[in-house]
Each structure stands twice: as structure tokens, then as C-alpha cells.
Coordinates of N, CA and C in Angstrom, one line a residue:
M1 N 22.9 -3.6 -60.3 CA 23.3 -3.5 -58.9 C 22.1 -3.4 -58.0
G2 N 21.1 -2.5 -58.4 CA 19.9 -2.3 -57.6 C 19.1 -3.5 -57.4
R3 N 19.0 -4.3 -58.5 CA 18.3 -5.6 -58.4 C 19.0 -6.6 -57.4
A4 N 20.3 -6.6 -57.4 CA 21.0 -7.4 -56.5 C 20.8 -7.1 -55.1
I5 N 20.8 -5.8 -54.8 CA 20.5 -5.3 -53.4 C 19.1 -5.7 -53.0
D6 N 18.1 -5.5 -54.0 CA 16.7 -5.8 -53.8 C 16.6 -7.3 -53.3
L7 N 17.2 -8.2 -54.1 CA 17.2 -9.6 -53.8 C 17.8 -9.9 -52.4
F8 N 18.9 -9.3 -52.1 CA 19.6 -9.5 -50.9 C 18.8 -9.1 -49.7
V9 N 18.2 -7.9 -49.7 CA 17.4 -7.4 -48.6 C 16.1 -8.3 -48.5
T10 N 15.5 -8.7 -49.6 CA 14.4 -9.6 -49.6 C 14.7 -10.9 -48.9
Y11 N 15.9 -11.5 -49.3 CA 16.3 -12.7 -48.8 C 16.5 -12.6 -47.2
R12 N 17.2 -11.5 -46.8 CA 17.4 -11.3 -45.4 C 16.1 -11.2 -44.6
F13 N 15.2 -10.4 -45.2 CA 13.9 -10.2 -44.5 C 13.1 -11.5 -44.3
V14 N 13.0 -12.3 -45.4 CA 12.3 -13.5 -45.3 C 13.0 -14.5 -44.4
R15 N 14.3 -14.5 -44.5 CA 15.1 -15.4 -43.6 C 14.9 -15.1 -42.2
L16 N 15.0 -13.8 -41.8 CA 14.8 -13.4 -40.4 C 13.4 -13.7 -40.0
L17 N 12.4 -13.5 -40.8 CA 11.0 -13.7 -40.5 C 10.7 -15.1 -40.2
T18 N 11.4 -16.0 -40.8 CA 11.1 -17.4 -40.7 C 12.1 -18.2 -39.7
T19 N 13.1 -17.5 -39.2 CA 14.0 -18.1 -38.4 C 13.7 -17.9 -36.9
P20 N 13.5 -19.0 -36.1 CA 13.3 -18.8 -34.7 C 14.4 -18.0 -34.0
F21 N 14.0 -17.2 -33.0 CA 15.0 -16.4 -32.3 C 16.2 -17.2 -31.9
E22 N 15.9 -18.4 -31.4 CA 17.0 -19.2 -30.8 C 18.1 -19.6 -31.8
K23 N 17.7 -19.6 -33.1 CA 18.6 -20.0 -34.2 C 19.3 -18.8 -34.9
T24 N 19.1 -17.6 -34.4 CA 19.7 -16.5 -35.0 C 21.1 -16.3 -34.4
D25 N 21.9 -15.6 -35.2 CA 23.3 -15.3 -34.7 C 23.2 -14.4 -33.5
A26 N 22.3 -13.5 -33.5 CA 22.1 -12.5 -32.4 C 21.9 -13.3 -31.1
Y27 N 21.1 -14.4 -31.1 CA 20.9 -15.2 -29.9 C 22.1 -15.9 -29.5
K28 N 22.8 -16.6 -30.5 CA 24.0 -17.3 -30.3 C 25.1 -16.5 -29.7
L29 N 25.1 -15.2 -30.0 CA 26.2 -14.3 -29.5 C 25.8 -13.6 -28.2
G30 N 24.6 -14.0 -27.7 CA 24.1 -13.5 -26.4 C 23.6 -12.1 -26.4
I31 N 23.2 -11.6 -27.6 CA 22.7 -10.2 -27.8 C 21.2 -10.2 -27.4
I32 N 20.4 -11.2 -27.9 CA 19.0 -11.3 -27.6 C 18.7 -12.5 -26.8
D33 N 17.5 -12.6 -26.2 CA 17.0 -13.8 -25.5 C 16.1 -14.6 -26.5
G34 N 15.5 -15.6 -26.0 CA 14.6 -16.5 -26.8 C 13.3 -15.8 -27.2
N35 N 13.0 -14.6 -26.7 CA 11.8 -13.9 -27.1 C 12.2 -12.7 -28.0
G36 N 13.4 -12.6 -28.4 CA 13.9 -11.5 -29.3 C 14.2 -10.2 -28.6
N37 N 14.2 -10.2 -27.3 CA 14.5 -9.0 -26.5 C 16.0 -8.8 -26.3
R38 N 16.5 -7.6 -26.3 CA 17.9 -7.4 -26.0 C 18.2 -7.7 -24.6
I39 N 19.2 -8.5 -24.4 CA 19.6 -8.9 -23.0 C 20.3 -7.8 -22.3
R40 N 19.9 -7.5 -21.1 CA 20.5 -6.4 -20.3 C 21.4 -6.9 -19.2
Q41 N 22.3 -6.1 -18.7 CA 23.0 -6.4 -17.5 C 22.1 -6.4 -16.3
P42 N 22.4 -7.3 -15.3 CA 21.5 -7.4 -14.2 C 21.3 -6.0 -13.5
N43 N 20.1 -5.7 -13.2 CA 19.7 -4.4 -12.6 C 20.2 -3.2 -13.3
S44 N 20.2 -3.3 -14.7 CA 20.7 -2.2 -15.5 C 19.9 -2.1 -16.8
T45 N 19.9 -1.0 -17.4 CA 19.4 -0.8 -18.8 C 20.4 -1.0 -19.8
K46 N 21.7 -1.2 -19.4 CA 22.8 -1.4 -20.4 C 22.7 -2.8 -21.0
P47 N 23.0 -2.9 -22.3 CA 23.0 -4.2 -22.9 C 24.1 -5.1 -22.3
A48 N 23.8 -6.4 -22.2 CA 24.8 -7.4 -21.7 C 26.0 -7.5 -22.6
V49 N 25.7 -7.4 -23.9 CA 26.8 -7.5 -25.0 C 26.8 -6.2 -25.8
E50 N 27.9 -5.5 -25.8 CA 28.0 -4.3 -26.7 C 28.4 -4.8 -28.1
L51 N 27.9 -4.1 -29.1 CA 28.2 -4.5 -30.4 C 29.5 -3.9 -30.9
A52 N 30.6 -4.7 -30.5 CA 31.9 -4.2 -30.7 C 32.6 -4.8 -32.0
T53 N 32.3 -6.0 -32.2 CA 32.9 -6.7 -33.4 C 32.1 -6.6 -34.6
I54 N 32.6 -6.9 -35.8 CA 31.9 -6.9 -37.0 C 30.8 -8.0 -37.0
E55 N 31.2 -9.1 -36.4 CA 30.2 -10.2 -36.3 C 29.0 -9.8 -35.5
Q56 N 29.2 -9.2 -34.4 CA 28.1 -8.7 -33.5 C 27.3 -7.7 -34.2
K57 N 27.9 -6.7 -34.9 CA 27.2 -5.7 -35.6 C 26.4 -6.2 -36.7
N58 N 26.9 -7.2 -37.4 CA 26.2 -7.8 -38.6 C 25.0 -8.7 -38.1
S59 N 25.1 -9.1 -36.9 CA 24.0 -10.0 -36.4 C 22.9 -9.2 -35.8
Y60 N 23.0 -7.9 -35.6 CA 22.0 -7.1 -35.0 C 21.9 -5.7 -35.6
T61 N 21.5 -5.7 -36.9 CA 21.4 -4.4 -37.6 C 20.0 -3.8 -37.5
V62 N 19.8 -2.7 -38.1 CA 18.4 -2.1 -38.1 C 17.4 -3.0 -38.7
L63 N 17.7 -3.8 -39.7 CA 16.8 -4.7 -40.3 C 16.5 -5.8 -39.3
H64 N 17.5 -6.3 -38.5 CA 17.2 -7.3 -37.5 C 16.2 -6.8 -36.5
K65 N 16.5 -5.5 -36.0 CA 15.6 -5.0 -34.9 C 14.2 -4.9 -35.4
L66 N 14.0 -4.4 -36.6 CA 12.6 -4.2 -37.1 C 11.9 -5.5 -37.3
V67 N 12.6 -6.5 -37.9 CA 12.0 -7.8 -38.1 C 11.7 -8.5 -36.8
F68 N 12.7 -8.4 -35.9 CA 12.5 -9.1 -34.6 C 11.3 -8.5 -33.9
N69 N 11.1 -7.2 -34.0 CA 9.9 -6.5 -33.4 C 8.6 -6.9 -34.0
I70 N 8.6 -7.1 -35.4 CA 7.5 -7.6 -36.1 C 7.1 -9.0 -35.6
K71 N 8.1 -9.8 -35.4 CA 7.9 -11.2 -34.9 C 7.3 -11.2 -33.5
K72 N 7.8 -10.2 -32.7 CA 7.2 -10.1 -31.3 C 5.8 -9.7 -31.3
I73 N 5.4 -8.8 -32.2 CA 4.0 -8.4 -32.4 C 3.2 -9.6 -32.9
F74 N 3.8 -10.3 -33.8 CA 3.1 -11.5 -34.4 C 2.8 -12.5 -33.3
A75 N 3.7 -12.7 -32.3 CA 3.5 -13.6 -31.3 C 2.4 -13.2 -30.3
K76 N 2.0 -11.9 -30.3 CA 0.9 -11.4 -29.5 C -0.5 -11.7 -30.1
V77 N -0.5 -12.0 -31.4 CA -1.8 -12.2 -32.0 C -2.2 -13.7 -31.9
P78 N -3.3 -14.0 -31.2 CA -3.7 -15.3 -31.0 C -4.3 -16.0 -32.3
G79 N -4.1 -17.3 -32.4 CA -4.7 -18.0 -33.5 C -4.0 -17.8 -34.8
L80 N -4.7 -18.2 -35.9 CA -4.1 -18.1 -37.2 C -4.7 -17.0 -38.0
R81 N -5.4 -16.1 -37.4 CA -6.1 -15.0 -38.1 C -5.6 -13.7 -37.6
T82 N -5.1 -12.8 -38.5 CA -4.5 -11.6 -38.1 C -5.0 -10.4 -38.8
K83 N -5.1 -9.2 -38.2 CA -5.6 -8.0 -38.8 C -4.6 -7.3 -39.6
V84 N -5.0 -6.8 -40.8 CA -4.1 -6.0 -41.6 C -3.4 -4.9 -40.9
G85 N -4.2 -4.1 -40.1 CA -3.7 -3.0 -39.5 C -2.6 -3.2 -38.5
T86 N -2.6 -4.4 -37.9 CA -1.6 -4.8 -36.9 C -0.2 -4.7 -37.5
Y87 N 0.0 -5.0 -38.8 CA 1.3 -5.0 -39.4 C 1.6 -3.9 -40.4
A88 N 0.6 -3.2 -40.8 CA 0.8 -2.2 -41.8 C 1.8 -1.1 -41.4
A89 N 1.6 -0.6 -40.1 CA 2.6 0.4 -39.7 C 4.0 -0.1 -39.5
S90 N 4.1 -1.4 -39.1 CA 5.4 -2.0 -38.9 C 6.1 -2.2 -40.3
L91 N 5.3 -2.6 -41.3 CA 5.9 -2.8 -42.6 C 6.3 -1.4 -43.2
F92 N 5.5 -0.4 -42.9 CA 5.8 1.0 -43.4 C 7.2 1.4 -42.9
L93 N 7.6 1.1 -41.6 CA 8.9 1.4 -41.1 C 10.0 0.7 -41.9
L94 N 9.8 -0.6 -42.2 CA 10.7 -1.3 -43.0 C 10.9 -0.6 -44.4
K95 N 9.7 -0.3 -45.0 CA 9.7 0.3 -46.3 C 10.4 1.6 -46.3
D96 N 10.1 2.4 -45.3 CA 10.7 3.8 -45.2 C 12.2 3.7 -44.9
T97 N 12.6 2.8 -44.1 CA 14.0 2.7 -43.7 C 14.9 2.3 -44.9
F98 N 14.4 1.4 -45.7 CA 15.2 0.8 -46.8 C 14.8 1.3 -48.2
K99 N 14.0 2.4 -48.2 CA 13.5 2.9 -49.5 C 14.6 3.3 -50.5
E100 N 15.8 3.7 -50.0 CA 16.9 4.1 -50.9 C 17.8 2.9 -51.2
H101 N 17.5 1.7 -50.7 CA 18.3 0.5 -50.9 C 17.6 -0.5 -51.8
V102 N 16.4 -0.4 -52.1 CA 15.7 -1.4 -52.9 C 15.0 -0.7 -54.1
E103 N 14.9 -1.4 -55.2 CA 14.2 -0.9 -56.4 C 12.7 -1.0 -56.2
D104 N 12.2 -2.0 -55.5 CA 10.7 -2.2 -55.3 C 10.4 -1.9 -53.9
P105 N 9.9 -0.7 -53.5 CA 9.5 -0.4 -52.1 C 8.4 -1.2 -51.6
D106 N 7.6 -1.9 -52.4 CA 6.5 -2.7 -52.0 C 6.9 -4.2 -51.7
M107 N 8.2 -4.5 -51.9 CA 8.6 -5.9 -51.8 C 8.4 -6.4 -50.4
F108 N 8.5 -5.6 -49.3 CA 8.2 -6.1 -48.0 C 6.8 -6.6 -47.8
E109 N 5.8 -5.8 -48.4 CA 4.4 -6.2 -48.3 C 4.2 -7.5 -49.1
K110 N 4.8 -7.6 -50.3 CA 4.6 -8.8 -51.1 C 5.1 -10.0 -50.4
E111 N 6.3 -9.9 -49.8 CA 7.0 -11.0 -49.2 C 6.3 -11.4 -47.9
F112 N 5.7 -10.4 -47.2 CA 5.0 -10.7 -46.0 C 3.7 -11.4 -46.3
M113 N 3.0 -11.0 -47.3 CA 1.8 -11.7 -47.7 C 2.1 -13.1 -48.2
K114 N 3.2 -13.3 -48.9 CA 3.6 -14.6 -49.4 C 3.8 -15.5 -48.2
Y115 N 4.5 -14.9 -47.2 CA 4.8 -15.7 -45.9 C 3.5 -16.1 -45.2
L116 N 2.6 -15.2 -45.1 CA 1.3 -15.6 -44.5 C 0.6 -16.7 -45.3
K117 N 0.6 -16.6 -46.6 CA -0.1 -17.6 -47.4 C 0.5 -18.9 -47.3
E118 N 1.9 -19.0 -47.3 CA 2.6 -20.2 -47.2 C 2.5 -20.9 -45.9
N119 N 2.1 -20.1 -44.9 CA 2.0 -20.7 -43.5 C 0.5 -20.8 -43.1
D120 N -0.4 -20.7 -44.1 CA -1.8 -20.9 -43.9 C -2.4 -19.9 -42.8
I121 N -1.9 -18.7 -42.8 CA -2.4 -17.7 -41.9 C -3.4 -16.8 -42.6
E122 N -4.6 -16.7 -42.1 CA -5.6 -15.9 -42.7 C -5.4 -14.4 -42.4
F123 N -5.6 -13.6 -43.4 CA -5.5 -12.2 -43.3 C -6.8 -11.6 -43.2
D124 N -7.2 -11.0 -42.1 CA -8.5 -10.3 -41.9 C -8.4 -8.9 -42.4
D125 N -9.0 -8.6 -43.6 CA -8.9 -7.2 -44.1 C -10.3 -6.5 -43.9
S126 N -11.1 -7.0 -43.0 CA -12.3 -6.3 -42.6 C -12.0 -5.1 -41.8
I127 N -12.8 -4.1 -41.8 CA -12.6 -2.8 -41.0 C -13.3 -2.9 -39.7
S128 N -12.6 -2.7 -38.6 CA -13.2 -2.7 -37.3 C -14.2 -1.6 -37.2
E129 N -15.3 -1.9 -36.4 CA -16.3 -0.8 -36.2 C -15.8 0.3 -35.3
E130 N -14.7 0.1 -34.6 CA -14.1 1.1 -33.7 C -13.1 2.0 -34.4
V131 N -12.9 1.8 -35.7 CA -12.0 2.6 -36.5 C -12.5 4.1 -36.5
I132 N -11.6 5.0 -36.3 CA -11.9 6.4 -36.2 C -12.1 7.0 -37.6
G133 N -13.4 7.1 -38.0 CA -13.7 7.7 -39.3 C -13.2 6.8 -40.5
F134 N -13.5 7.1 -41.7 CA -13.1 6.4 -42.9 C -12.6 7.3 -43.9
G135 N -12.3 8.6 -43.5 CA -11.8 9.5 -44.5 C -10.3 9.4 -44.7
E136 N -9.7 10.4 -45.4 CA -8.3 10.4 -45.7 C -7.5 11.2 -44.7
I137 N -8.1 11.7 -43.6 CA -7.5 12.5 -42.7 C -7.7 11.9 -41.3
L138 N -6.6 11.9 -40.5 CA -6.7 11.6 -39.1 C -6.9 12.9 -38.3
P139 N -8.1 13.1 -37.8 CA -8.5 14.4 -37.1 C -7.5 14.7 -36.0
K140 N -7.3 16.0 -35.8 CA -6.5 16.5 -34.7 C -7.1 16.0 -33.4
G141 N -6.3 15.6 -32.4 CA -6.8 15.1 -31.2 C -5.9 14.1 -30.4
E142 N -6.4 13.6 -29.3 CA -5.7 12.7 -28.5 C -6.3 11.3 -28.7
Y143 N -5.5 10.3 -28.8 CA -6.0 8.9 -29.0 C -5.2 7.9 -28.1
V144 N -5.7 6.7 -28.0 CA -5.1 5.7 -27.2 C -4.7 4.5 -28.1
L145 N -3.5 4.0 -27.9 CA -3.1 2.8 -28.8 C -3.9 1.6 -28.3
V146 N -4.3 0.8 -29.3 CA -4.9 -0.4 -29.1 C -4.0 -1.6 -29.5
N147 N -2.9 -1.2 -30.0 CA -1.8 -2.2 -30.4 C -0.5 -1.7 -30.0
D148 N 0.5 -2.5 -29.8 CA 1.9 -2.1 -29.6 C 2.4 -1.6 -31.0
I149 N 3.2 -0.5 -30.9 CA 3.7 0.1 -32.2 C 5.2 0.2 -32.2
L150 N 5.8 -0.1 -33.3 CA 7.3 0.0 -33.5 C 7.8 1.4 -33.6
N151 N 9.0 1.6 -33.2 CA 9.7 2.9 -33.5 C 11.1 2.4 -33.9
K152 N 11.5 2.7 -35.1 CA 12.7 2.2 -35.7 C 14.0 2.6 -35.0
E153 N 13.8 3.6 -34.1 CA 15.0 4.1 -33.4 C 15.2 3.3 -32.1
E154 N 14.2 2.5 -31.7 CA 14.2 1.8 -30.4 C 14.4 0.3 -30.6
E155 N 15.1 -0.3 -29.7 CA 15.3 -1.8 -29.7 C 14.0 -2.5 -29.2
E156 N 13.3 -1.9 -28.3 CA 12.2 -2.5 -27.7 C 10.9 -1.8 -28.2
L157 N 9.8 -2.5 -27.9 CA 8.5 -1.9 -28.3 C 8.1 -0.8 -27.3
S158 N 8.5 0.4 -27.6 CA 8.4 1.5 -26.6 C 7.0 2.1 -26.5
A159 N 6.2 2.0 -27.6 CA 4.9 2.5 -27.7 C 3.9 1.3 -27.5
K160 N 3.3 1.3 -26.3 CA 2.6 0.1 -25.9 C 1.0 0.3 -25.9
K161 N 0.3 -0.7 -26.0 CA -1.1 -0.7 -26.0 C -1.6 0.0 -24.7
G162 N -2.5 1.0 -24.9 CA -2.9 1.8 -23.7 C -2.2 3.1 -23.6
D163 N -1.1 3.3 -24.3 CA -0.4 4.6 -24.3 C -1.2 5.7 -25.1
K164 N -1.0 6.9 -24.6 CA -1.7 8.1 -25.3 C -0.8 8.5 -26.5
V165 N -1.4 8.8 -27.6 CA -0.7 9.5 -28.8 C -1.5 10.7 -29.2
I166 N -0.8 11.6 -29.8 CA -1.5 12.9 -30.2 C -1.2 13.3 -31.6
A167 N -2.3 13.7 -32.3 CA -2.2 14.3 -33.6 C -2.4 15.8 -33.3
F168 N -1.4 16.6 -33.5 CA -1.5 18.0 -33.2 C -2.2 18.8 -34.3
E169 N -2.3 18.2 -35.4 CA -3.0 18.8 -36.6 C -3.8 17.7 -37.2
D170 N -4.7 18.1 -38.1 CA -5.4 17.1 -39.0 C -4.3 16.5 -39.9
E171 N -4.1 15.2 -39.8 CA -3.0 14.6 -40.5 C -3.4 13.7 -41.7
P172 N -2.9 14.0 -42.9 CA -3.1 13.2 -44.0 C -2.2 11.9 -43.9
P173 N -2.5 10.9 -44.6 CA -1.7 9.7 -44.6 C -0.3 9.9 -45.2
V174 N 0.7 9.3 -44.7 CA 2.0 9.4 -45.3 C 2.3 8.3 -46.3
D175 N 1.5 7.2 -46.3 CA 1.6 6.1 -47.2 C 0.5 5.2 -47.0
T176 N 0.3 4.2 -47.9 CA -0.6 3.2 -47.8 C 0.1 1.9 -47.9
V177 N -0.1 1.0 -46.9 CA 0.6 -0.3 -46.9 C -0.4 -1.4 -46.6
L178 N -0.4 -2.4 -47.5 CA -1.4 -3.5 -47.4 C -2.8 -3.0 -47.5
G179 N -2.9 -1.9 -48.3 CA -4.2 -1.3 -48.5 C -4.7 -0.4 -47.3
V180 N -3.8 -0.2 -46.3 CA -4.2 0.5 -45.1 C -3.4 1.8 -45.0
E181 N -4.1 2.9 -44.7 CA -3.4 4.2 -44.7 C -2.6 4.4 -43.3
I182 N -1.4 5.0 -43.5 CA -0.6 5.1 -42.3 C -0.4 6.6 -42.0
F183 N -0.6 6.9 -40.7 CA -0.6 8.3 -40.2 C 0.5 8.6 -39.2
P184 N 1.1 9.8 -39.1 CA 2.1 10.1 -38.1 C 1.4 10.7 -36.9
V185 N 1.8 10.2 -35.7 CA 1.3 10.8 -34.4 C 2.5 10.9 -33.5
I186 N 2.3 11.6 -32.4 CA 3.4 11.8 -31.4 C 3.0 10.9 -30.2
H187 N 3.9 10.0 -29.8 CA 3.8 9.2 -28.6 C 4.0 10.0 -27.4
D188 N 3.0 10.2 -26.6 CA 3.0 11.2 -25.5 C 4.1 10.9 -24.5
K189 N 4.3 9.6 -24.2 CA 5.3 9.2 -23.1 C 6.7 9.5 -23.6
T190 N 7.1 9.3 -24.8 CA 8.5 9.5 -25.3 C 8.7 10.7 -26.1
K191 N 7.5 11.3 -26.5 CA 7.5 12.5 -27.4 C 8.1 12.2 -28.8
E192 N 8.2 11.0 -29.1 CA 8.7 10.5 -30.4 C 7.6 10.4 -31.5
K193 N 7.9 10.7 -32.7 CA 7.0 10.4 -33.8 C 6.9 8.9 -34.1
I194 N 5.7 8.4 -34.1 CA 5.5 7.0 -34.5 C 4.4 7.0 -35.6
Y195 N 4.2 5.8 -36.2 CA 3.3 5.7 -37.3 C 2.3 4.7 -37.0
V196 N 1.0 5.0 -37.3 CA -0.1 4.1 -36.9 C -1.1 4.0 -38.1
S197 N -1.9 2.9 -38.0 CA -3.0 2.9 -38.9 C -4.2 3.2 -38.0
L198 N -5.4 3.5 -38.7 CA -6.6 3.8 -37.9 C -7.0 2.7 -37.0
E199 N -6.6 1.5 -37.3 CA -7.0 0.3 -36.4 C -6.1 0.2 -35.2
D200 N -5.0 1.0 -35.2 CA -4.1 1.0 -34.0 C -4.5 1.9 -32.9
I201 N -5.5 2.8 -33.2 CA -5.9 3.8 -32.2 C -7.4 3.8 -32.0
K202 N -7.7 4.4 -30.8 CA -9.1 4.7 -30.5 C -9.2 6.1 -29.9
D203 N -10.4 6.6 -29.8 CA -10.6 7.9 -29.2 C -10.1 7.9 -27.7
G204 N -9.3 8.9 -27.3 CA -8.8 9.0 -26.0 C -9.8 9.6 -25.0

């Protein structure tokens, strides 16, 4: 049973990653626009389409939200060369969200790397000179995001480049994804916990 769920989630992840927004059920049902953003009512923050039917709910699950946001981040990266750190924190959210539903928690990383290879996208695993330290601890302090960061509770990318984040204590990594350590911080604007790699932040 576990293997079957593993294969299903893997299939859904890869399918969503490779399907243009305009060809998804969420787009066809008027839930998202061509850029993967939730469509809102005019002059309102309320969604234009409430998820009332089973079809609507199945077309816009937590998996859809996370993968759609990864695709939006992907669209922000110019050219065919992308940094490891840009996606490590995003893949951690997928891994953490579905850890009880898959036998292999690393399958998102494996499938993402496979996707990049099949699409001739180079993966830059060099470490930026601006990375804060090289130890296993994120020092207590205030930092500024240099990349947009996902929050699995939000439909939009609420933690944006330039926002302040805070480590209230010296933080050890919660996981390592794509060889990159992931750390918890508090997003100052929303007061929500988000997860970043050292390449996602700089000294504030």
C-alpha cells in the first residue's frame, strides 16, 4: 500500500511540475490564472471560485499549491542555470508535508533532479560568497531574504525578497535537502515560521 501511495504522489508531483498552468484543472475551473495565482474577486481578497465541489477541491490541493509555488519561483530564475538553495527550502516543505504518506521521503528531491536533467537545466551547487557562515548553526539575529520563500499554509508567496526574518536563537538545521541545510526562521511581517537555506538570506 505504501509503495502505491509513493508512486501516486510521485506521479502527481511530476505531472504538476511539467504541466503548464493553462492546462491544469485548476485553471480550467477558474481557480488560478495563467501565472498560477489564485484568482480573486474584483477589489477583494476573496477567491473568485470557492472550493465547494469535489472536482474543485481535487484540482487545488496542498500538493497543487506547493508545486504551483515552486513553478512560480522557477519562472523567476533567468536562463537555464539555477541555484540549489533556491529550491531546497521549497522541496523541504513538500517532503515535510507528505512525510507520512510516502515511503521514500527523498523522492521529491530525486524526481526534481531528474526533471532538471531531462530538461537540460544546469544545477549550480557552488556556494555563494554571501552565504552566512559555513557551520551547522544559523546564528541568532535578523536577516533579509534574498529569495521568495514558500509557506505551505499560504496560497501566495507571502515571504518576499527583501523581507526581514529573525532567528531568535542559534538554530540548528531541521533537515538537509539537495545537500543544503534548512533552517527555521520567523517571517517578521506575518510572524509565521518559514524555512530557509543559508543562500536565501543575508545579514540584515
